[in-house]
XYZ file of C-alpha atoms in Angstrom:
410
model
C -12.559 9.213 4.881
C -14.030 11.116 7.565
C -12.871 10.680 11.059
C -16.220 9.742 12.053
C -16.197 6.751 9.335
C -13.059 5.983 10.808
C -13.654 5.905 14.110
C -16.724 3.652 13.373
C -17.133 0.447 15.264
C -13.619 1.695 16.978
C -15.012 2.236 20.448
C -15.239 0.336 23.346
C -18.644 -0.825 22.813
C -16.954 -2.946 19.254
C -17.945 -6.776 19.418
C -15.664 -8.438 17.299
C -11.474 -7.612 16.622
C -9.998 -9.932 14.195
C -6.250 -9.699 14.323
C -4.623 -11.462 11.270
C -0.790 -12.788 11.562
C 0.123 -14.430 14.607
C 3.602 -13.263 15.366
C 4.805 -11.226 17.429
C 2.757 -7.957 16.343
C -0.232 -9.876 16.128
C 0.094 -11.221 19.263
C 0.758 -7.962 21.157
C -1.863 -6.341 19.627
C -4.633 -9.063 21.128
C -3.018 -9.041 24.687
C -3.342 -5.362 24.787
C -6.468 -4.593 23.977
C -7.563 -6.915 27.253
C -4.574 -5.181 29.123
C -6.808 -1.607 28.221
C -10.205 -3.289 29.199
C -11.265 -4.046 25.829
C -13.981 -6.628 26.338
C -15.776 -7.336 23.056
C -14.631 -10.642 21.096
C -10.961 -11.069 20.455
C -9.363 -12.982 17.481
C -6.347 -14.327 16.309
C -5.918 -15.654 13.389
C -2.513 -17.515 12.083
C -1.199 -19.148 9.164
C 1.156 -21.658 10.634
C -0.280 -24.355 12.937
C 2.067 -24.058 15.625
C 1.355 -21.981 18.895
C 2.019 -18.536 18.615
C 6.266 -17.944 18.842
C 8.971 -15.425 19.304
C 11.244 -15.252 16.007
C 14.396 -13.882 16.969
C 15.226 -17.210 19.035
C 15.029 -19.204 15.734
C 18.292 -18.297 14.371
C 20.001 -19.495 17.445
C 18.790 -21.175 20.136
C 16.099 -23.710 18.161
C 18.797 -23.770 15.057
C 21.496 -25.058 17.813
C 18.763 -27.140 19.549
C 19.423 -25.473 22.657
C 16.152 -24.901 22.425
C 12.787 -26.755 21.799
C 11.064 -23.897 20.336
C 9.930 -20.113 21.428
C 6.241 -20.065 22.370
C 5.102 -17.153 23.596
C 4.503 -16.889 27.363
C 0.915 -15.775 26.964
C -2.050 -17.730 28.220
C -5.070 -17.135 25.378
C -7.544 -18.806 26.991
C -7.165 -17.186 30.183
C -7.593 -13.838 28.062
C -10.269 -15.155 26.331
C -8.201 -14.566 22.882
C -9.735 -17.006 20.416
C -7.049 -18.900 18.313
C -7.660 -19.557 14.969
C -4.230 -21.496 13.666
C -3.372 -23.116 10.719
C -5.768 -20.715 8.718
C -4.764 -19.224 5.166
C -6.008 -15.726 5.185
C -7.330 -15.494 1.208
C -9.146 -12.010 0.893
C -10.448 -8.791 2.692
C -13.884 -7.555 1.464
C -14.389 -4.340 3.438
C -17.886 -3.421 2.744
C -19.298 -6.729 3.982
C -16.764 -6.372 7.168
C -15.662 -9.808 6.320
C -12.490 -11.827 5.727
C -12.504 -14.819 3.041
C -10.285 -17.480 4.408
C -9.407 -21.070 3.656
C -11.947 -22.147 6.532
C -14.765 -19.708 5.139
C -16.123 -15.872 5.685
C -14.766 -14.343 9.122
C -16.866 -11.287 10.072
C -15.412 -8.395 12.009
C -16.086 -5.058 13.268
C -12.192 -4.105 13.769
C -9.882 -5.349 11.774
C -5.934 -6.051 12.343
C -3.372 -6.552 9.720
C -0.238 -7.574 11.680
C 0.617 -10.528 8.956
C 4.510 -9.219 9.282
C 7.303 -10.174 6.319
C 8.128 -12.837 4.563
C 11.399 -13.684 2.754
C 12.803 -12.913 -0.656
C 13.325 -16.052 -2.877
C 16.484 -16.514 -4.906
C 15.672 -16.902 -8.252
C 15.812 -20.055 -10.226
C 16.716 -21.725 -7.018
C 12.735 -22.502 -5.703
C 12.585 -26.429 -5.432
C 16.376 -27.211 -5.656
C 17.416 -30.067 -2.752
C 19.214 -28.445 -0.138
C 18.058 -24.616 -0.230
C 16.696 -22.878 2.435
C 14.816 -19.984 4.100
C 14.771 -19.087 7.860
C 11.783 -17.323 8.879
C 9.775 -20.020 10.061
C 9.927 -22.576 12.983
C 9.339 -25.044 10.361
C 12.434 -23.697 8.678
C 14.843 -23.454 11.805
C 13.854 -27.096 12.550
C 14.647 -28.132 8.882
C 18.159 -26.547 9.287
C 18.938 -27.987 12.743
C 20.296 -31.569 11.710
C 22.162 -29.868 8.371
C 24.026 -27.639 11.223
C 24.310 -31.087 13.310
C 26.114 -32.962 10.767
C 28.393 -29.981 9.678
C 27.760 -29.531 6.059
C 29.758 -27.317 4.415
C 26.863 -24.181 3.771
C 26.965 -21.345 1.544
C 24.415 -18.518 2.849
C 23.435 -16.034 0.332
C 23.077 -12.379 1.500
C 25.341 -10.774 3.794
C 22.541 -8.910 5.822
C 21.056 -9.293 9.387
C 20.085 -12.486 9.241
C 22.853 -13.691 7.271
C 25.309 -12.775 9.357
C 23.011 -14.220 12.473
C 22.994 -17.426 10.428
C 26.597 -17.595 9.509
C 27.405 -17.242 13.482
C 25.550 -20.088 14.637
C 26.960 -22.382 11.720
C 30.227 -21.610 12.556
C 29.220 -22.239 16.337
C 28.376 -25.562 15.386
C 31.403 -26.479 13.277
C 30.370 -25.755 9.940
C 32.431 -24.576 6.886
C 30.448 -21.145 5.974
C 30.626 -19.213 2.460
C 29.070 -16.046 2.863
C 28.213 -14.397 -0.495
C 27.262 -10.957 -1.137
C 25.993 -8.550 -4.328
C 27.493 -5.672 -2.667
C 30.903 -4.271 -1.690
C 30.128 -4.876 1.759
C 28.160 -6.449 3.989
C 24.861 -4.937 5.508
C 24.722 -2.900 2.224
C 21.268 -1.841 2.402
C 21.193 -1.090 6.178
C 24.316 0.882 7.130
C 26.752 3.444 5.383
C 30.006 1.694 3.486
C 32.299 3.609 6.401
C 30.568 1.717 9.369
C 29.806 -1.616 7.689
C 33.173 -1.429 6.201
C 35.127 -3.041 9.909
C 32.409 -5.524 9.960
C 33.734 -7.064 7.256
C 36.716 -8.447 9.151
C 34.241 -10.365 11.731
C 34.000 -12.820 9.331
C 37.531 -13.933 8.799
C 37.654 -13.550 12.505
C 35.381 -15.978 12.838
C 36.575 -18.614 10.109
C 33.516 -17.698 7.977
C 34.830 -16.569 3.897
C 33.288 -13.877 2.803
C 32.874 -13.143 -0.776
C 31.632 -9.431 -1.875
C 30.822 -8.187 -5.116
C 29.473 -12.101 -5.706
C 26.492 -12.341 -7.778
C 24.718 -15.923 -7.983
C 23.986 -17.255 -11.424
C 22.576 -20.339 -10.339
C 22.275 -23.237 -7.550
C 22.367 -26.826 -8.634
C 22.293 -29.850 -5.954
C 25.287 -29.526 -3.745
C 26.632 -26.707 -5.835
C 25.997 -22.843 -5.814
C 27.317 -21.110 -9.489
C 28.755 -17.174 -9.151
C 28.441 -15.171 -12.336
C 32.473 -15.567 -12.449
C 31.883 -19.110 -13.092
C 32.944 -20.234 -9.211
C 31.672 -22.918 -8.786
C 31.087 -23.509 -4.328
C 30.440 -26.672 -2.854
C 27.187 -26.437 -0.678
C 25.681 -29.417 1.417
C 23.207 -26.497 1.862
C 22.072 -23.369 1.109
C 20.456 -20.755 3.429
C 19.213 -17.594 1.534
C 19.186 -14.378 3.584
C 18.442 -11.734 1.127
C 15.834 -9.577 2.853
C 11.662 -9.828 3.169
C 8.991 -8.092 1.994
C 5.915 -7.285 3.273
C 3.335 -10.203 3.635
C 0.509 -8.164 1.794
C -0.193 -9.860 -1.526
C -3.168 -11.633 -0.269
C -4.660 -7.993 0.225
C -4.888 -7.082 -3.830
C -8.364 -5.695 -4.964
C -9.350 -5.112 -1.271
C -9.329 -1.492 -1.445
C -6.325 -1.260 0.933
C -3.800 1.174 0.151
C -0.559 0.027 -0.777
C 3.028 1.889 -0.779
C 6.247 1.410 -3.113
C 7.069 -1.940 -0.983
C 4.406 -3.519 -0.799
C 3.576 -2.171 2.475
C 0.190 -1.086 4.259
C 0.167 2.314 4.611
C -0.942 3.595 7.324
C -1.726 6.934 9.296
C -0.131 8.033 12.121
C -2.431 6.595 14.481
C -1.735 3.289 12.437
C -5.216 3.229 10.343
C -5.316 2.068 6.651
C -7.213 3.918 4.079
C -10.311 1.705 4.560
C -12.440 2.092 7.796
C -12.047 -0.027 10.564
C -8.585 -1.209 9.637
C -5.086 -1.008 11.208
C -2.013 -2.270 10.363
C 0.908 -3.045 12.975
C 4.333 -4.327 12.525
C 6.286 -5.424 9.455
C 3.545 -5.225 7.396
C 3.019 -1.567 7.578
C 4.772 1.581 7.362
C 4.073 4.619 9.446
C 4.526 8.721 8.785
C 7.205 9.759 11.518
C 7.340 13.132 12.231
C 10.408 12.377 14.619
C 11.969 11.731 11.189
C 10.197 13.593 8.480
C 9.379 11.020 6.704
C 7.524 7.495 5.797
C 9.144 4.349 7.836
C 9.057 0.700 6.985
C 10.409 -1.001 10.088
C 11.463 -4.434 10.384
C 12.341 -5.824 13.135
C 11.289 -6.775 16.666
C 10.821 -3.875 18.431
C 8.564 -2.098 16.065
C 5.956 -5.787 16.018
C 6.333 -4.942 20.231
C 5.709 -1.087 20.546
C 3.043 -0.499 17.653
C 0.327 -2.884 19.149
C -0.067 -0.435 22.037
C -0.776 1.933 19.456
C -3.480 0.216 17.773
C -5.259 -1.172 20.810
C -5.314 2.055 22.603
C -7.201 3.645 19.294
C -9.564 0.744 18.898
C -10.575 1.204 22.544
C -10.588 4.914 21.905
C -10.028 6.517 25.122
C -7.557 9.016 23.973
C -6.226 9.134 20.269
C -2.694 7.725 20.324
C -0.328 8.506 17.402
C 2.704 6.283 16.644
C 6.403 8.023 16.426
C 8.903 6.108 17.797
C 12.736 5.661 17.770
C 13.278 3.044 15.749
C 15.486 -0.082 17.709
C 17.233 -3.259 16.653
C 19.745 -5.685 18.004
C 21.548 -8.772 16.365
C 24.266 -10.889 17.863
C 27.295 -11.635 15.109
C 30.113 -13.576 15.453
C 30.205 -12.584 19.532
C 29.618 -9.489 19.076
C 26.227 -7.752 20.477
C 25.313 -5.120 17.842
C 22.339 -2.574 19.072
C 20.937 0.394 16.535
C 18.334 2.972 17.477
C 17.281 5.843 15.495
C 17.145 6.643 11.642
C 20.284 7.713 10.046
C 19.442 8.761 6.202
C 18.882 12.445 7.291
C 21.720 13.082 9.359
C 24.510 15.417 8.418
C 27.496 14.427 10.412
C 28.874 11.266 11.799
C 31.138 10.884 14.923
C 32.898 8.213 16.153
C 33.605 6.762 19.924
C 36.357 4.350 20.305
C 38.405 2.298 17.653
C 35.892 0.536 14.866
C 38.281 -1.912 14.765
C 38.630 -3.105 18.498
C 36.059 -4.970 20.661
C 33.583 -2.013 21.313
C 32.720 1.339 19.572
C 29.442 3.644 18.890
C 28.910 5.376 15.363
C 26.873 8.331 16.340
C 24.573 10.707 13.875
C 23.927 13.867 14.197
C 21.643 16.273 12.622
C 21.865 19.835 13.437
C 23.380 18.697 16.603
C 21.000 16.488 17.683
C 21.342 13.083 18.039
C 19.230 10.980 15.592
C 20.394 7.689 15.414
C 23.786 5.300 17.255
C 25.173 2.022 16.170
C 26.690 0.466 19.246
C 28.733 -2.421 19.230
C 29.539 -3.822 22.773
C 28.289 -0.727 24.419
C 25.112 -1.202 25.775
C 25.641 1.929 28.211
C 25.820 4.297 24.762
C 22.553 2.552 23.095
C 20.902 2.567 26.786
C 21.717 6.867 26.926
C 21.543 7.802 22.932
C 18.056 6.305 22.899
C 16.913 8.324 25.086
C 18.865 11.462 24.073
C 17.214 10.330 20.452
C 14.003 10.922 22.051
C 14.110 14.201 23.772
C 16.071 15.824 20.858
C 18.796 16.523 23.044
C 21.678 18.844 21.138
C 25.038 17.566 21.364
C 29.240 18.515 21.510
C 30.126 16.607 19.192
C 33.744 17.267 20.331
C 32.597 16.051 23.947
C 30.792 13.417 21.706
C 34.004 11.937 20.151
C 35.733 11.052 23.713
C 34.503 7.124 24.263
C 35.489 7.232 28.147
C 32.812 10.172 28.507
C 29.460 8.775 28.950
C 26.975 10.053 26.282
C 24.706 11.700 28.659
C 27.589 13.646 29.338
C 28.206 14.988 25.928
C 25.507 17.571 25.719
C 25.851 21.267 24.407
């Protein structure tokens, strides 16, 4: 497509920006537009009926009943942002510049896709009583009384969300068994040697972790493993991953990638004129890492909207190439990750991985490209800046946990 075609209607004179998705990415896009002085109409469409809310508290504060909700502290009315909640988006007709929704067609001049991701369900478990997902406020509210009743709980999946839910369930006094098909927790996210010490965290917290265990079926009150083991389950929580929520774009002409995500360019524009994509539903090319990234984390949904808003307002073209970042609180540990480690050629450990605090650093040609910090927030803060700067590191100095990261440069 030509630059001129793509930019049509995206100047500050654009009248109507419609944002699909009322999670972090959608809300931040709408807010960022106003912060940049956009004066046209901004409409935020959300499938859920609730006031837009933040998701991270769902796996702890909302789940444990220490918070009733996590609504964003945004005065949408004062900002002139129109909310259309409980509105399902059914399709997109780019030639007509219209969305099809359950409430009828919605015209736009510029459209932002921020529909996020949806949890992958466990085959054969749909409709079985006591089987839960944890993605929405309604999910958390359904699970709250389950934890309060201290049911025996089986968690399927030892990824980030599985570990966070298991943590909350143990805090609530539930007996917890976590079933993971891979040979270790976080198998899809971290190398084996990094995930290995995390295996102990489950036992330390009084949760049972069964690795190399596949679910053959779910019956009311029981999870059946493929070796015939029957695990009693007052409730089953499925946390086996998420996929971009893009099924509604079928036939629209918006290019999707191999993981079902919207393929965005460096300015977060899609293959269709006047349509942007941001957050969990979109991948983007990273010049920093030399590959296309699909990042399902909160910080991406916070940062990307600033690039989208800048490009819609059109002052100066902005490109998106962040250092990905996320955190997780599990089993009494604060885990933080920055960067992208798959292209690294060297791994350096800082501290005893079986102790309470340690860091793993990944280098490529002596430059820091990623790090995982457990209970070492200063390492994370300094390391993130070093990754952004592309600073060369001295591996020998880096391995000394007593030395600040910023003092381990080459």
